[in-house]
Amino acid sequence: MNYQRMAIEKEAPEEVGAVIKYNLSESAISDQTLESLNITIPRDTVLTYTEHKGSSKIRSLVAQASNGSISPEDVLVTAGASTALFVVNTALLGPRDHVVITRPNYATNLEVPRAIGCRVTHVDLEFESQYRVDLAQVGAAVRPGVTKLISVCSPNNPTGTMHSGSELRALADLAKEKGCYLVVDETYSELRYASGRAGEESIPAAASLGSHVIGVSSMSKAYGVPGIRVGWLTTTDARLQEAFLAAKEQISICGSSLDELCAEQILSRRGEILPATIADMQKRRDRIGRWIAEESEWLDWVEPEAGVMCFVRIKKEPVGGFAAFYKTLLEEHGVYIGRGGWFEREDSFFRLGYGWPTWQELEHGLVLISKVLRG
């Protein structure tokens, strides 16, 4: 493995520090507390090893959310989606294997195959086509008998757009035809809006699309609990499950008993928690839409269909250039947004996270971005 720190991690808000006043870079809802989520930790909780596959209750609750299309045995609990992706990639891939990855994408999806030493072909999702996946382009990128894996992120980080159910099925069919695996990072699947291009049809759980399809998800984003480090991967292939479990055991043996206890209580109340969250996120998204309309001389976007962020395009270079724009925003005004380079795109794009800040912080941040654009 050739480990290299990713730009998004080197420049993460927790690394940048106290200079940030208005954090509009995050890709999650605001951080929650034990109190805000009504979590109780009994004093007699035993701090022991947990089930190696993860809490049976968590696995059952994840399976229930798929409307019965997968079973608890198809779920492996991991320390967040990042660990799930690491497990999947290192278990399936070796140096010189070929992978096809759509981009932009969650940074771990891009970096881990590179660290392994894989040959990578990127299929770029373009602003001009509303970030729709070009199935013909994906198919053309696959090398028959050589490509081991196709990797997509839907709902997408950082754009907030998503593949339709028919597109996901077509990707699964393509991967099966070409004899390779399909990995779907579906971390934001629980934050889909009621209306939208892809929201009008049923979106299947990735692992239900075939034994060659692997889904990855996490609690960090939709529930505001990145600190408990609970995610999961799903596959209906028992042989793959065994390999992934072996990888998890060699990395960490099992999960944290405290983390899993918290996750059980949160997921048990999913039906109570998520509707209010989605309603708030939709209002926030609509506020961003009005702001971008007001700033149409400078900004454009593709309206998100899910998640808590969007990928804003700056239509003309700010006064002083893009580097000065980001530097001035942070150092003089304390506003932090995620530059396009985090996602291997030009810095004329930026990820704007509208789910993490308070409403007041969001409003102040938007005003200051508008101000700095004009110099």
Tab-separated table of C-alpha atoms in Angstrom:
chain	number	residue	atom	x	y	z
A	1	MET	CA	0.000	0.000	0.000
A	2	ASN	CA	1.232	3.450	-0.916
A	3	TYR	CA	-0.584	5.697	1.542
A	4	GLN	CA	-0.881	9.392	0.684
A	5	ARG	CA	-2.902	11.906	2.685
A	6	MET	CA	-5.880	13.209	0.753
A	7	ALA	CA	-6.393	16.941	0.280
A	8	ILE	CA	-9.867	16.736	1.814
A	9	GLU	CA	-8.374	15.250	4.988
A	10	LYS	CA	-5.365	17.571	5.199
A	11	GLU	CA	-7.754	20.516	4.867
A	12	ALA	CA	-10.587	19.076	6.985
A	13	PRO	CA	-12.220	21.604	9.358
A	14	GLU	CA	-10.916	19.771	12.416
A	15	GLU	CA	-7.399	20.153	10.998
A	16	VAL	CA	-7.809	23.838	10.081
A	17	GLY	CA	-8.986	24.823	13.552
A	18	ALA	CA	-10.451	27.849	15.303
A	19	VAL	CA	-10.093	30.319	12.424
A	20	ILE	CA	-13.363	28.893	11.026
A	21	LYS	CA	-16.456	30.853	12.114
A	22	TYR	CA	-18.890	29.789	9.401
A	23	ASN	CA	-18.314	26.158	8.463
A	24	LEU	CA	-20.079	25.576	5.151
A	25	SER	CA	-17.780	22.756	4.098
A	26	GLU	CA	-19.297	19.800	5.934
A	27	SER	CA	-21.115	16.901	4.283
A	28	ALA	CA	-23.330	15.953	7.236
A	29	ILE	CA	-26.104	17.370	9.342
A	30	SER	CA	-25.004	19.174	12.512
A	31	ASP	CA	-23.194	17.119	15.137
A	32	GLN	CA	-25.582	15.590	17.637
A	33	THR	CA	-25.189	14.753	21.331
A	34	LEU	CA	-26.255	11.895	23.557
A	35	GLU	CA	-28.902	14.230	24.953
A	36	SER	CA	-30.245	15.472	21.604
A	37	LEU	CA	-30.712	11.879	20.445
A	38	ASN	CA	-32.042	10.625	23.798
A	39	ILE	CA	-29.298	8.030	24.066
A	40	THR	CA	-28.799	6.326	27.407
A	41	ILE	CA	-25.667	4.395	28.356
A	42	PRO	CA	-26.440	2.075	31.288
A	43	ARG	CA	-23.719	2.172	33.921
A	44	ASP	CA	-23.515	-1.614	33.894
A	45	THR	CA	-22.732	-1.772	30.157
A	46	VAL	CA	-20.046	-4.403	29.673
A	47	LEU	CA	-17.077	-3.059	27.700
A	48	THR	CA	-16.257	-6.295	25.942
A	49	TYR	CA	-15.788	-7.588	22.401
A	50	THR	CA	-18.915	-7.363	20.276
A	51	GLU	CA	-20.173	-9.782	17.629
A	52	HIS	CA	-17.569	-9.801	14.898
A	53	LYS	CA	-20.146	-9.145	12.155
A	54	GLY	CA	-21.556	-6.356	14.261
A	55	SER	CA	-24.582	-6.066	16.510
A	56	SER	CA	-27.384	-8.366	15.340
A	57	LYS	CA	-29.841	-5.569	16.133
A	58	ILE	CA	-28.030	-3.098	13.874
A	59	ARG	CA	-27.865	-5.660	11.081
A	60	SER	CA	-31.584	-6.359	11.433
A	61	LEU	CA	-32.444	-2.662	11.373
A	62	VAL	CA	-30.308	-2.097	8.255
A	63	ALA	CA	-32.013	-5.034	6.550
A	64	GLN	CA	-35.461	-3.722	7.502
A	65	ALA	CA	-34.690	-0.400	5.807
A	66	SER	CA	-34.222	-2.267	2.515
A	67	ASN	CA	-37.889	-3.363	2.593
A	68	GLY	CA	-36.811	-6.958	2.907
A	69	SER	CA	-34.612	-7.006	-0.193
A	70	ILE	CA	-31.595	-8.008	1.903
A	71	SER	CA	-31.291	-9.988	5.147
A	72	PRO	CA	-29.325	-9.361	8.363
A	73	GLU	CA	-26.820	-11.972	7.184
A	74	ASP	CA	-26.057	-9.743	4.206
A	75	VAL	CA	-24.831	-6.918	6.497
A	76	LEU	CA	-21.360	-6.419	7.970
A	77	VAL	CA	-21.017	-3.541	10.455
A	78	THR	CA	-17.792	-1.533	10.149
A	79	ALA	CA	-16.157	1.530	11.690
A	80	GLY	CA	-17.814	3.948	9.298
A	81	ALA	CA	-18.182	3.854	5.524
A	82	SER	CA	-14.490	4.639	5.072
A	83	THR	CA	-13.530	1.343	6.726
A	84	ALA	CA	-16.162	-0.502	4.702
A	85	LEU	CA	-14.665	0.890	1.493
A	86	PHE	CA	-11.155	-0.007	2.646
A	87	VAL	CA	-12.270	-3.555	3.431
A	88	VAL	CA	-14.005	-3.990	0.065
A	89	ASN	CA	-11.157	-2.579	-2.001
A	90	THR	CA	-8.323	-4.379	-0.221
A	91	ALA	CA	-10.216	-7.696	-0.210
A	92	LEU	CA	-11.062	-7.575	-3.923
A	93	LEU	CA	-8.169	-5.711	-5.523
A	94	GLY	CA	-4.446	-6.102	-5.906
A	95	PRO	CA	-1.686	-4.114	-7.572
A	96	ARG	CA	-2.229	-3.708	-11.328
A	97	ASP	CA	-5.916	-4.684	-11.175
A	98	HIS	CA	-8.099	-2.340	-13.201
A	99	VAL	CA	-11.019	-0.368	-11.755
A	100	VAL	CA	-13.504	2.098	-13.222
A	101	ILE	CA	-14.556	4.940	-10.901
A	102	THR	CA	-17.099	7.661	-11.592
A	103	ARG	CA	-16.002	11.123	-10.521
A	104	PRO	CA	-16.617	13.353	-8.559
A	105	ASN	CA	-16.804	10.857	-5.773
A	106	TYR	CA	-16.144	10.459	-2.073
A	107	ALA	CA	-12.380	10.830	-1.713
A	108	THR	CA	-11.806	7.374	-0.204
A	109	ASN	CA	-13.391	5.762	-3.262
A	110	LEU	CA	-10.793	7.540	-5.388
A	111	GLU	CA	-7.727	7.112	-3.206
A	112	VAL	CA	-7.791	3.537	-1.906
A	113	PRO	CA	-7.482	1.835	-5.329
A	114	ARG	CA	-4.641	4.254	-6.091
A	115	ALA	CA	-2.910	3.341	-2.813
A	116	ILE	CA	-3.240	-0.349	-3.659
A	117	GLY	CA	-1.517	0.291	-6.978
A	118	CYS	CA	-4.506	-0.335	-9.230
A	119	ARG	CA	-4.844	0.958	-12.752
A	120	VAL	CA	-7.747	3.386	-12.640
A	121	THR	CA	-10.007	4.764	-15.356
A	122	HIS	CA	-12.178	7.692	-14.291
A	123	VAL	CA	-15.533	8.386	-15.888
A	124	ASP	CA	-16.318	12.006	-15.153
A	125	LEU	CA	-19.872	13.089	-14.373
A	126	GLU	CA	-20.192	16.514	-15.982
A	127	PHE	CA	-22.004	19.625	-14.855
A	128	GLU	CA	-23.297	20.186	-18.396
A	129	SER	CA	-25.153	16.850	-18.347
A	130	GLN	CA	-26.538	17.404	-14.826
A	131	TYR	CA	-24.062	14.811	-13.518
A	132	ARG	CA	-25.959	11.992	-15.208
A	133	VAL	CA	-24.012	8.772	-15.635
A	134	ASP	CA	-23.168	7.886	-19.243
A	135	LEU	CA	-23.638	4.114	-19.305
A	136	ALA	CA	-21.974	3.819	-22.702
A	137	GLN	CA	-18.919	5.639	-21.376
A	138	VAL	CA	-18.752	3.357	-18.335
A	139	GLY	CA	-19.061	0.324	-20.588
A	140	ALA	CA	-16.314	1.604	-22.869
A	141	ALA	CA	-14.011	2.105	-19.876
A	142	VAL	CA	-14.345	-1.533	-18.784
A	143	ARG	CA	-11.553	-3.802	-20.023
A	144	PRO	CA	-13.007	-7.281	-20.699
A	145	GLY	CA	-11.396	-9.887	-18.490
A	146	VAL	CA	-9.250	-7.246	-16.789
A	147	THR	CA	-11.550	-4.831	-14.931
A	148	LYS	CA	-12.335	-6.104	-11.434
A	149	LEU	CA	-14.533	-3.330	-10.095
A	150	ILE	CA	-16.833	-0.454	-11.054
A	151	SER	CA	-17.285	2.123	-8.269
A	152	VAL	CA	-20.042	4.741	-8.063
A	153	CYS	CA	-21.375	7.096	-5.386
A	154	SER	CA	-25.141	7.640	-5.359
A	155	PRO	CA	-26.527	9.845	-3.907
A	156	ASN	CA	-23.354	11.628	-4.870
A	157	ASN	CA	-20.865	13.406	-2.669
A	158	PRO	CA	-20.302	16.306	-3.418
A	159	THR	CA	-23.077	17.049	-5.948
A	160	GLY	CA	-26.145	15.737	-4.115
A	161	THR	CA	-27.431	14.245	-7.387
A	162	MET	CA	-28.281	10.570	-7.694
A	163	HIS	CA	-28.653	7.747	-10.154
A	164	SER	CA	-32.204	6.671	-10.857
A	165	GLY	CA	-33.356	3.149	-10.088
A	166	SER	CA	-33.172	2.257	-13.773
A	167	GLU	CA	-29.621	3.622	-14.002
A	168	LEU	CA	-28.509	1.568	-10.997
A	169	ARG	CA	-30.071	-1.553	-12.478
A	170	ALA	CA	-28.359	-0.862	-15.791
A	171	LEU	CA	-25.009	-0.436	-14.028
A	172	ALA	CA	-25.557	-3.743	-12.202
A	173	ASP	CA	-26.430	-5.465	-15.480
A	174	LEU	CA	-23.358	-3.979	-17.141
A	175	ALA	CA	-21.065	-5.151	-14.341
A	176	LYS	CA	-22.547	-8.655	-14.492
A	177	GLU	CA	-22.163	-8.787	-18.252
A	178	LYS	CA	-18.526	-7.686	-17.991
A	179	GLY	CA	-17.750	-10.070	-15.138
A	180	CYS	CA	-16.812	-7.480	-12.526
A	181	TYR	CA	-18.084	-6.203	-9.204
A	182	LEU	CA	-20.125	-3.035	-8.714
A	183	VAL	CA	-19.652	-1.001	-5.518
A	184	VAL	CA	-22.301	1.600	-4.706
A	185	ASP	CA	-21.511	4.115	-1.979
A	186	GLU	CA	-25.090	4.828	-0.878
A	187	THR	CA	-24.258	6.721	2.304
A	188	TYR	CA	-26.844	9.449	1.630
A	189	SER	CA	-29.661	7.088	0.650
A	190	GLU	CA	-31.588	7.915	3.834
A	191	LEU	CA	-31.546	11.634	2.974
A	192	ARG	CA	-33.411	11.518	-0.332
A	193	TYR	CA	-35.871	14.318	-0.956
A	194	ALA	CA	-39.486	13.496	-1.793
A	195	SER	CA	-39.357	15.305	-5.120
A	196	GLY	CA	-36.668	15.300	-7.746
A	197	ARG	CA	-35.504	13.716	-10.937
A	198	ALA	CA	-34.520	10.370	-9.389
A	199	GLY	CA	-36.776	10.630	-6.371
A	200	GLU	CA	-39.872	9.882	-8.428
A	201	GLU	CA	-39.109	6.175	-8.662
A	202	SER	CA	-38.097	3.473	-6.251
A	203	ILE	CA	-34.361	3.316	-5.560
A	204	PRO	CA	-33.272	-0.246	-4.747
A	205	ALA	CA	-30.786	-1.202	-2.066
A	206	ALA	CA	-27.555	-1.768	-3.968
A	207	ALA	CA	-26.936	-5.293	-2.679
A	208	SER	CA	-30.375	-6.387	-3.877
A	209	LEU	CA	-29.256	-5.906	-7.503
A	210	GLY	CA	-27.171	-9.070	-7.607
A	211	SER	CA	-24.552	-11.068	-5.735
A	212	HIS	CA	-21.845	-9.099	-7.570
A	213	VAL	CA	-23.099	-5.754	-6.177
A	214	ILE	CA	-21.844	-4.358	-2.869
A	215	GLY	CA	-23.441	-1.488	-0.977
A	216	VAL	CA	-21.702	0.774	1.521
A	217	SER	CA	-23.319	3.181	3.981
A	218	SER	CA	-22.829	4.992	7.269
A	219	MET	CA	-24.599	6.734	10.129
A	220	SER	CA	-22.248	9.721	10.113
A	221	LYS	CA	-24.059	11.933	7.605
A	222	ALA	CA	-27.809	11.474	8.048
A	223	TYR	CA	-27.758	11.233	11.840
A	224	GLY	CA	-24.933	13.648	12.692
A	225	VAL	CA	-22.887	11.070	14.607
A	226	PRO	CA	-19.504	10.700	12.870
A	227	GLY	CA	-17.938	10.259	16.298
A	228	ILE	CA	-19.511	6.859	16.924
A	229	ARG	CA	-17.895	5.374	13.789
A	230	VAL	CA	-20.642	3.035	12.662
A	231	GLY	CA	-21.185	2.096	9.039
A	232	TRP	CA	-21.766	-1.104	7.098
A	233	LEU	CA	-21.320	-2.941	3.859
A	234	THR	CA	-23.924	-5.199	2.291
A	235	THR	CA	-23.618	-8.126	-0.095
A	236	THR	CA	-25.750	-11.202	-0.712
A	237	ASP	CA	-22.658	-13.245	-1.651
A	238	ALA	CA	-21.799	-15.423	1.373
A	239	ARG	CA	-18.268	-16.019	0.087
A	240	LEU	CA	-17.632	-12.285	-0.118
A	241	GLN	CA	-19.118	-11.768	3.330
A	242	GLU	CA	-16.650	-14.264	4.736
A	243	ALA	CA	-13.722	-12.506	3.033
A	244	PHE	CA	-14.886	-9.092	4.220
A	245	LEU	CA	-15.354	-10.406	7.758
A	246	ALA	CA	-11.811	-11.806	7.704
A	247	ALA	CA	-10.526	-8.367	6.674
A	248	LYS	CA	-12.476	-6.655	9.456
A	249	GLU	CA	-11.184	-9.121	12.040
A	250	GLN	CA	-7.605	-8.456	10.971
A	251	ILE	CA	-8.140	-4.686	11.126
A	252	SER	CA	-10.108	-4.333	14.356
A	253	ILE	CA	-11.602	-7.746	15.315
A	254	CYS	CA	-14.941	-6.119	16.067
A	255	GLY	CA	-16.589	-2.785	16.650
A	256	SER	CA	-16.897	-0.650	19.787
A	257	SER	CA	-19.534	-1.805	22.249
A	258	LEU	CA	-20.407	1.813	23.116
A	259	ASP	CA	-20.619	2.881	19.474
A	260	GLU	CA	-22.906	-0.004	18.606
A	261	LEU	CA	-25.122	0.648	21.621
A	262	CYS	CA	-25.619	4.231	20.456
A	263	ALA	CA	-26.279	3.098	16.887
A	264	GLU	CA	-28.927	0.612	17.999
A	265	GLN	CA	-30.876	3.317	19.817
A	266	ILE	CA	-30.659	5.783	16.930
A	267	LEU	CA	-31.613	3.319	14.190
A	268	SER	CA	-34.520	2.040	16.307
A	269	ARG	CA	-35.960	5.579	16.069
A	270	ARG	CA	-35.184	6.089	12.366
A	271	GLY	CA	-38.849	6.658	11.520
A	272	GLU	CA	-39.055	9.468	14.071
A	273	ILE	CA	-35.703	11.122	13.344
A	274	LEU	CA	-35.372	11.159	9.559
A	275	PRO	CA	-38.606	12.886	8.423
A	276	ALA	CA	-37.831	16.017	10.452
A	277	THR	CA	-34.235	16.005	9.232
A	278	ILE	CA	-35.235	15.681	5.583
A	279	ALA	CA	-37.836	18.452	5.886
A	280	ASP	CA	-35.218	20.804	7.335
A	281	MET	CA	-32.616	19.865	4.708
A	282	GLN	CA	-35.102	20.492	1.915
A	283	LYS	CA	-35.807	23.985	3.271
A	284	ARG	CA	-32.072	24.632	3.435
A	285	ARG	CA	-31.556	23.392	-0.106
A	286	ASP	CA	-34.337	25.682	-1.326
A	287	ARG	CA	-32.655	28.612	0.447
A	288	ILE	CA	-29.427	27.860	-1.410
A	289	GLY	CA	-31.420	27.744	-4.629
A	290	ARG	CA	-32.767	31.247	-4.042
A	291	TRP	CA	-29.271	32.520	-3.222
A	292	ILE	CA	-27.805	31.059	-6.396
A	293	ALA	CA	-30.645	32.588	-8.417
A	294	GLU	CA	-29.810	35.961	-6.863
A	295	GLU	CA	-26.140	35.423	-7.749
A	296	SER	CA	-26.762	34.068	-11.250
A	297	GLU	CA	-24.130	36.418	-12.672
A	298	TRP	CA	-21.519	34.546	-10.626
A	299	LEU	CA	-22.880	31.130	-9.654
A	300	ASP	CA	-24.675	28.085	-10.982
A	301	TRP	CA	-25.505	24.613	-9.681
A	302	VAL	CA	-27.315	21.360	-10.305
A	303	GLU	CA	-30.052	21.149	-7.686
A	304	PRO	CA	-29.392	18.290	-5.238
A	305	GLU	CA	-31.839	15.412	-4.976
A	306	ALA	CA	-30.447	14.088	-1.690
A	307	GLY	CA	-27.926	14.755	1.023
A	308	VAL	CA	-26.866	17.994	2.661
A	309	MET	CA	-24.550	19.628	0.150
A	310	CYS	CA	-24.238	20.892	-3.398
A	311	PHE	CA	-21.389	21.475	-5.832
A	312	VAL	CA	-21.508	25.126	-6.845
A	313	ARG	CA	-19.895	26.326	-10.081
A	314	ILE	CA	-18.288	29.779	-10.135
A	315	LYS	CA	-19.048	31.097	-13.627
A	316	LYS	CA	-16.274	33.687	-13.820
A	317	GLU	CA	-13.024	34.121	-11.956
A	318	PRO	CA	-13.329	36.082	-8.696
A	319	VAL	CA	-11.336	39.257	-8.243
A	320	GLY	CA	-7.770	38.199	-7.458
A	321	GLY	CA	-8.250	34.614	-8.670
A	322	PHE	CA	-9.550	31.408	-7.140
A	323	ALA	CA	-6.720	30.854	-4.641
A	324	ALA	CA	-7.211	34.360	-3.269
A	325	PHE	CA	-10.970	33.806	-3.110
A	326	TYR	CA	-10.655	30.789	-0.799
A	327	LYS	CA	-7.854	32.373	1.242
A	328	THR	CA	-9.758	35.626	1.802
A	329	LEU	CA	-12.966	33.813	2.701
A	330	LEU	CA	-11.230	31.827	5.426
A	331	GLU	CA	-8.548	34.147	6.771
A	332	GLU	CA	-10.474	37.425	6.706
A	333	HIS	CA	-14.054	36.243	7.207
A	334	GLY	CA	-13.834	32.773	8.754
A	335	VAL	CA	-15.962	31.170	6.018
A	336	TYR	CA	-14.952	27.652	5.018
A	337	ILE	CA	-16.143	25.831	1.902
A	338	GLY	CA	-14.748	22.747	0.163
A	339	ARG	CA	-12.754	23.686	-2.916
A	340	GLY	CA	-13.095	21.549	-6.040
A	341	GLY	CA	-9.593	20.150	-5.660
A	342	TRP	CA	-10.859	18.033	-2.776
A	343	PHE	CA	-12.754	16.032	-5.406
A	344	GLU	CA	-10.157	16.171	-8.192
A	345	ARG	CA	-12.070	18.953	-9.931
A	346	GLU	CA	-11.163	22.553	-10.729
A	347	ASP	CA	-11.339	25.088	-7.900
A	348	SER	CA	-13.973	26.918	-9.952
A	349	PHE	CA	-16.281	24.456	-8.178
A	350	PHE	CA	-16.842	24.255	-4.435
A	351	ARG	CA	-18.816	22.008	-2.124
A	352	LEU	CA	-21.237	23.987	-0.026
A	353	GLY	CA	-22.550	22.046	2.958
A	354	TYR	CA	-25.863	23.496	4.081
A	355	GLY	CA	-26.830	20.868	6.660
A	356	TRP	CA	-24.179	21.362	9.341
A	357	PRO	CA	-24.220	25.111	10.204
A	358	THR	CA	-27.022	26.801	12.106
A	359	TRP	CA	-29.454	28.786	9.976
A	360	GLN	CA	-27.820	32.012	11.171
A	361	GLU	CA	-24.327	30.758	10.296
A	362	LEU	CA	-25.560	29.653	6.905
A	363	GLU	CA	-27.081	33.061	6.142
A	364	HIS	CA	-23.951	34.926	7.270
A	365	GLY	CA	-21.769	32.583	5.241
A	366	LEU	CA	-23.760	33.143	2.053
A	367	VAL	CA	-23.550	36.928	2.455
A	368	LEU	CA	-19.790	36.759	2.869
A	369	ILE	CA	-19.276	34.443	-0.120
A	370	SER	CA	-21.189	36.942	-2.260
A	371	LYS	CA	-19.051	39.769	-0.912
A	372	VAL	CA	-15.700	38.053	-1.539
A	373	LEU	CA	-16.677	36.986	-5.061
A	374	ARG	CA	-16.831	40.679	-5.937
A	375	GLY	CA	-13.590	41.546	-4.192
